[in-house]
GROMACS .gro file of C-alpha atoms in nm:
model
  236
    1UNK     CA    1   5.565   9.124   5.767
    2UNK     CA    2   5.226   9.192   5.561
    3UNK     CA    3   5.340   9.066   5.205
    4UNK     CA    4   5.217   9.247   4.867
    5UNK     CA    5   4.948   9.118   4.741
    6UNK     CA    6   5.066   9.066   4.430
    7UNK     CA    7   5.329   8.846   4.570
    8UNK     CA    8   4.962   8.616   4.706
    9UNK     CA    9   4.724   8.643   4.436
   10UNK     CA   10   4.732   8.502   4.053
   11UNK     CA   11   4.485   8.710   3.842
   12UNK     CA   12   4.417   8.440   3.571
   13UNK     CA   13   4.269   8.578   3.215
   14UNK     CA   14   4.246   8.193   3.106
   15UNK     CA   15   3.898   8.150   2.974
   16UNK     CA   16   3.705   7.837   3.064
   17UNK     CA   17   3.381   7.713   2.898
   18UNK     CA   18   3.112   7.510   3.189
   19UNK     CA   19   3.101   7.312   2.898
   20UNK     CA   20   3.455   7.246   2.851
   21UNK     CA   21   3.412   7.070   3.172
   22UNK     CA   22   3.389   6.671   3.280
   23UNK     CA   23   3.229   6.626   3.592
   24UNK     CA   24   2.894   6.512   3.714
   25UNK     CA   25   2.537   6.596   3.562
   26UNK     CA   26   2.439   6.658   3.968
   27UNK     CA   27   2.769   6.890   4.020
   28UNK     CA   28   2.668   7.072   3.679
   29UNK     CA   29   2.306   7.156   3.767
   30UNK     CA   30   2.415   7.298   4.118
   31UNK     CA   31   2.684   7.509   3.940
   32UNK     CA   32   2.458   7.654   3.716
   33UNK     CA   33   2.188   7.761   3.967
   34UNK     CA   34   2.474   7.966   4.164
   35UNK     CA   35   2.558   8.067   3.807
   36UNK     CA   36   2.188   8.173   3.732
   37UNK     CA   37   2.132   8.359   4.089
   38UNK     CA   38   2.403   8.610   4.037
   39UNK     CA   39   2.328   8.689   3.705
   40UNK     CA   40   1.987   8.772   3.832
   41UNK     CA   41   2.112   8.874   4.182
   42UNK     CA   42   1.924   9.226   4.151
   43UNK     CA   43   1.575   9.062   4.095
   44UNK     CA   44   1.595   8.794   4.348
   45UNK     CA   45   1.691   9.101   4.580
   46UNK     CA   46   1.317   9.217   4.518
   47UNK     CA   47   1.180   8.938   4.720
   48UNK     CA   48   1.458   8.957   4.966
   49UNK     CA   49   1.624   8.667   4.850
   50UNK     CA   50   2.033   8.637   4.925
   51UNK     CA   51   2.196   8.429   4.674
   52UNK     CA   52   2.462   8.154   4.754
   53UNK     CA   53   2.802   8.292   4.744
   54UNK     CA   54   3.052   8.037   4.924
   55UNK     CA   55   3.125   7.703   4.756
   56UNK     CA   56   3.325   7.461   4.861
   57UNK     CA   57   3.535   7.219   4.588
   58UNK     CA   58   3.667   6.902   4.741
   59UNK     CA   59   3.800   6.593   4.662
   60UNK     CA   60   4.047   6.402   4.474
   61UNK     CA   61   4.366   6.603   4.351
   62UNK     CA   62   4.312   6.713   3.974
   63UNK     CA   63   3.968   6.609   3.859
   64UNK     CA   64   3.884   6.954   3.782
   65UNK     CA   65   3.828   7.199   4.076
   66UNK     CA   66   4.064   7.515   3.957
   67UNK     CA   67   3.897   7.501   3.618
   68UNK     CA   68   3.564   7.468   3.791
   69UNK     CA   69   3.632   7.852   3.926
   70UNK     CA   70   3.705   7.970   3.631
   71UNK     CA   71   3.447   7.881   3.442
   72UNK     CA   72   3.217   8.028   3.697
   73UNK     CA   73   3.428   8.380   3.671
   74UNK     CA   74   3.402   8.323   3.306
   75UNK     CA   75   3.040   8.263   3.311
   76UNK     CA   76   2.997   8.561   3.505
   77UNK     CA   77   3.196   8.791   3.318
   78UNK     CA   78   3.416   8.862   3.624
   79UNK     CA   79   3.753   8.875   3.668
   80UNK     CA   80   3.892   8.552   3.925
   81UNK     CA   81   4.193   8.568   4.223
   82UNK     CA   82   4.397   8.287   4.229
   83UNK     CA   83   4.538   8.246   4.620
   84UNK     CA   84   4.722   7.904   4.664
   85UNK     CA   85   4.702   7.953   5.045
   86UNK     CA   86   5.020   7.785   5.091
   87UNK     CA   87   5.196   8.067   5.022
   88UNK     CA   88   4.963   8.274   5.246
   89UNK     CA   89   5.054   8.124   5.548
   90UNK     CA   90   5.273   8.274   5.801
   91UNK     CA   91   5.485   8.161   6.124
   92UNK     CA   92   5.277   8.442   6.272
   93UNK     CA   93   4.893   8.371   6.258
   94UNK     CA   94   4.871   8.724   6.315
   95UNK     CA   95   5.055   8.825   5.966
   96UNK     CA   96   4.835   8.546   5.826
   97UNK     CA   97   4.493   8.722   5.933
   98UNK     CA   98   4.614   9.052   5.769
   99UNK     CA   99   4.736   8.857   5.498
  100UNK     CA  100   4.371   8.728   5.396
  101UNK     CA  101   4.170   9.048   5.512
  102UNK     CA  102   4.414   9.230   5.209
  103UNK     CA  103   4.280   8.974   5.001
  104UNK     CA  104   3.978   8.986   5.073
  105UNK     CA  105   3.915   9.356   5.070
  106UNK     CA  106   4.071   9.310   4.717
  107UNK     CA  107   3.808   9.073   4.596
  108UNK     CA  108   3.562   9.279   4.719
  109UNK     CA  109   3.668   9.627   4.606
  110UNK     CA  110   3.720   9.472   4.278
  111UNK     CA  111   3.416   9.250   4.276
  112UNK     CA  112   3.611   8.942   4.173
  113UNK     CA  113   3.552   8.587   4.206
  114UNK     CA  114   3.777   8.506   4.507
  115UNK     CA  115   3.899   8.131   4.469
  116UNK     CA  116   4.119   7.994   4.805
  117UNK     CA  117   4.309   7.647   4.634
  118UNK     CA  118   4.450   7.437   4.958
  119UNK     CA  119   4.182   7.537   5.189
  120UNK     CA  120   4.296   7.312   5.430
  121UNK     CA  121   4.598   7.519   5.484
  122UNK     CA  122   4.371   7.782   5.706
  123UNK     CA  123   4.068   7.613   5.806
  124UNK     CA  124   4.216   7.313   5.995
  125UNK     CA  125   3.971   7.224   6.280
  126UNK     CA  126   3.994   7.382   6.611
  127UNK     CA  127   3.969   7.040   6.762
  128UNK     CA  128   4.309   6.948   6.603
  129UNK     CA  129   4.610   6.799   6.806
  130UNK     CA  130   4.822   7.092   6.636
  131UNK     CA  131   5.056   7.203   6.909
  132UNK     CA  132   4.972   7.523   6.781
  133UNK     CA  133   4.558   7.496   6.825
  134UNK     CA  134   4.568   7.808   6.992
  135UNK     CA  135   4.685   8.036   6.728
  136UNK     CA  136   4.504   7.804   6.485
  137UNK     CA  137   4.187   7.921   6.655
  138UNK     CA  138   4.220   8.214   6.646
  139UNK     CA  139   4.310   8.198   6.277
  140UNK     CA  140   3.998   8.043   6.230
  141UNK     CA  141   3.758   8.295   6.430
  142UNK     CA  142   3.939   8.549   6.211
  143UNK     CA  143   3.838   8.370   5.870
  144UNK     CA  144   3.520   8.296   5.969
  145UNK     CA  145   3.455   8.689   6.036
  146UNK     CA  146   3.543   8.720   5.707
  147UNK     CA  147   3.326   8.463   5.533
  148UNK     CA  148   3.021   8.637   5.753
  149UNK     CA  149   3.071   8.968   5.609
  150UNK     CA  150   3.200   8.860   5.301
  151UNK     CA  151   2.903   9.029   5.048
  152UNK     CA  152   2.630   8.870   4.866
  153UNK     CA  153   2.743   9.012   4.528
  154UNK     CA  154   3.071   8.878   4.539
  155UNK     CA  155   3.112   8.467   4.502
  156UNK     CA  156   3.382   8.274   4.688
  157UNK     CA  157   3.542   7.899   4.621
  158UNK     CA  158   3.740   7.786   4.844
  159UNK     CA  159   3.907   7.374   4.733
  160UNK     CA  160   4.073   7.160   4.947
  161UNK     CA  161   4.170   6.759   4.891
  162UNK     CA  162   4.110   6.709   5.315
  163UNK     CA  163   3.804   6.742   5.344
  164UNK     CA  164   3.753   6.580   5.686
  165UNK     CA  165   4.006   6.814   5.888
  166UNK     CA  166   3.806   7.140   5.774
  167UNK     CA  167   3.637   7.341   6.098
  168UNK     CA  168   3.288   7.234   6.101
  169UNK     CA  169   3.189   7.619   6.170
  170UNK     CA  170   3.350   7.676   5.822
  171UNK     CA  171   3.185   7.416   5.681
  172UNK     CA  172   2.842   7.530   5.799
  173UNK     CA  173   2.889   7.855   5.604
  174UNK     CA  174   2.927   7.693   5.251
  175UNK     CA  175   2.613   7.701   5.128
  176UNK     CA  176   2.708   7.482   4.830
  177UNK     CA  177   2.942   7.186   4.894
  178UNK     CA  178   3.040   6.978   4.549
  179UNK     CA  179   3.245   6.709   4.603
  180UNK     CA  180   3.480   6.597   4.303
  181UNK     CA  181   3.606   6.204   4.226
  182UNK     CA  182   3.830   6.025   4.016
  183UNK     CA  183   3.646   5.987   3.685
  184UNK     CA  184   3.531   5.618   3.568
  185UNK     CA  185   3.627   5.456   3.215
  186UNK     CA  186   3.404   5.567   3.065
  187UNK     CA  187   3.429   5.924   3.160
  188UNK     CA  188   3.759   5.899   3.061
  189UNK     CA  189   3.711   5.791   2.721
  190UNK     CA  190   3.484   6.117   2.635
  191UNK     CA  191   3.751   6.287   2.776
  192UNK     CA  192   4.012   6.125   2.584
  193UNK     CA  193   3.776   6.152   2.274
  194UNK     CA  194   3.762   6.528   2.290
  195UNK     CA  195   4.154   6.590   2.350
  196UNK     CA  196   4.257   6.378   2.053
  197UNK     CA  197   4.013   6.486   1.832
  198UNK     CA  198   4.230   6.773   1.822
  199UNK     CA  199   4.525   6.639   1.685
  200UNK     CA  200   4.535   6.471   1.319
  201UNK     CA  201   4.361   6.154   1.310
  202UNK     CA  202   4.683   5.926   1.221
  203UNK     CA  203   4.793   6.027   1.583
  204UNK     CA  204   4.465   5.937   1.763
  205UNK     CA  205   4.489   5.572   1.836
  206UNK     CA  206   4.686   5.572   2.138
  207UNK     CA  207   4.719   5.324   2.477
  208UNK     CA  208   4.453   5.501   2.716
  209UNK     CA  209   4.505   5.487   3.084
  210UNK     CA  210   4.230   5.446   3.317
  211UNK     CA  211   4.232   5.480   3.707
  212UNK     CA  212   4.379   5.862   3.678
  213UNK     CA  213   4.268   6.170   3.713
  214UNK     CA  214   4.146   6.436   3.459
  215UNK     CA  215   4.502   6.634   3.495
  216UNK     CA  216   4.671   6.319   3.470
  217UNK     CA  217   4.495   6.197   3.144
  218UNK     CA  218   4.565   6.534   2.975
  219UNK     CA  219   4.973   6.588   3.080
  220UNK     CA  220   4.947   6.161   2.991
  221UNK     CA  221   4.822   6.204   2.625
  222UNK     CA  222   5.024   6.515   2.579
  223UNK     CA  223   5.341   6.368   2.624
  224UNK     CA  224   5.218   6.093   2.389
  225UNK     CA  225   5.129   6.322   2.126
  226UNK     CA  226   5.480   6.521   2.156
  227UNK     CA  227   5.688   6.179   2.100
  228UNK     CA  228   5.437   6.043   1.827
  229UNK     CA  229   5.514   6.417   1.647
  230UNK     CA  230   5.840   6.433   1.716
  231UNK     CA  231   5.910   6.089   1.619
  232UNK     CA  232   5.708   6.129   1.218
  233UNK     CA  233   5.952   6.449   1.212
  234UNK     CA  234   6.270   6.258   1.378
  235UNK     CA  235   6.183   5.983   1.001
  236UNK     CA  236   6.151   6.223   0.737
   0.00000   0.00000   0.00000
């Protein structure tokens, strides 16, 4: 059965700065070209120039890619579709298919930044050992018919953490592929810097940990900061 779409798709009003990021000055600079082309999409079409408009985000699990989208919708002043395509999938390929054509009509009727988290979920290679390669295939064919028509004025992210079992057909049609890694030390300190600097100073100096991710270092210092407050409250 064809689910609602609202039962697939998160329309997210959260509203992301590119500066509010932490990733590479190399992954910035390629962002903000994409960033740059669509604003000035209609002049670029003067000299028959297509902009890029499928990106793929991939690499370690939360270092950053979800935000990554929506600072780009932000930056464009368009509204983003969250599809986890977890949920997406069905035990019928062919309920799949129609599944992501309604989304993708959506995206493009409402010229929305379309952002596909768990990529991997559809665009397994058709080399696979799946016992099910067939209907993966076909699955495939199917999204990449999509991607092909998918229009120049709308953008599309797709993220995945397996990079290596994604269809090399798919692949080719990314035009932009950033790939995202566990941040260093010192990476981590800025970031650390800029979350505690938010909380009163007498809090700040807490035990940092290193060799984690982004989202792990932010849900890490949060829980610190709750039992530090809770604690000073807990003594009065």
């Amino acid at each position: 059965m064809q689910m609602n779409l609202n039962d697939l798709t998160v329309i997210d009003t959260e509203k992301i700065a590119l500066d509010d990021l932490f990733f590479s000055d190399e992954n910035k600079a390629a962002l903000l070209q994409i960033i740059k082309e669509h604003q000035y999409i209609e002049e670029l079409k003067q000299y028959n120039l297509k902009v890029d408009n499928k990106i793929l985000l991939h690499g370690s699990s939360g270092c950053g890619k979800t935000t990554t989208a929506k600072a780009i919708a932000n930056a464009l002043n368009k509204k983003i579709i969250i599809v986890n395509l977890s949920t997406v999938v069905d035990s019928r390929i062919g309920e799949t298919s129609k599944n992501l054509k309604a989304i993708f009509d959506k995206a493009i009727r409402e010229r929305a930044v379309l952002f596909l988290d768990e990529f991997d979920q559809i665009g397994k290679s058709r080399d696979s050992d799946d016992k099910d390669v067939g209907e993966m295939r076909r699955l495939v064919n199917t999204i990449i018919q999509l991607f092909d028509y998918f229009p120049s004025d709308s953008l599309l992210i797709c993220a995945t953490n397996h990079y290596e079992i994604i269809d090399s057909a798919l692949l080719r049609r990314f035009q932009l592929r950033l790939k995202y890694e566990m941040p260093s030390e010192k990476q981590l300190d800025i970031y650390y810097d800029k979350i505690l600097s938010t909380f009163p100073e007498h809090f700040q100096n807490i035990q940092r940990k290193y060799s984690v991710s982004y989202a792990e270092a932010l849900d890490y210092t949060n829980t610190t900061m709750k039992r530090q407050i809770i604690a000073a409250l807990d003594s009065k």
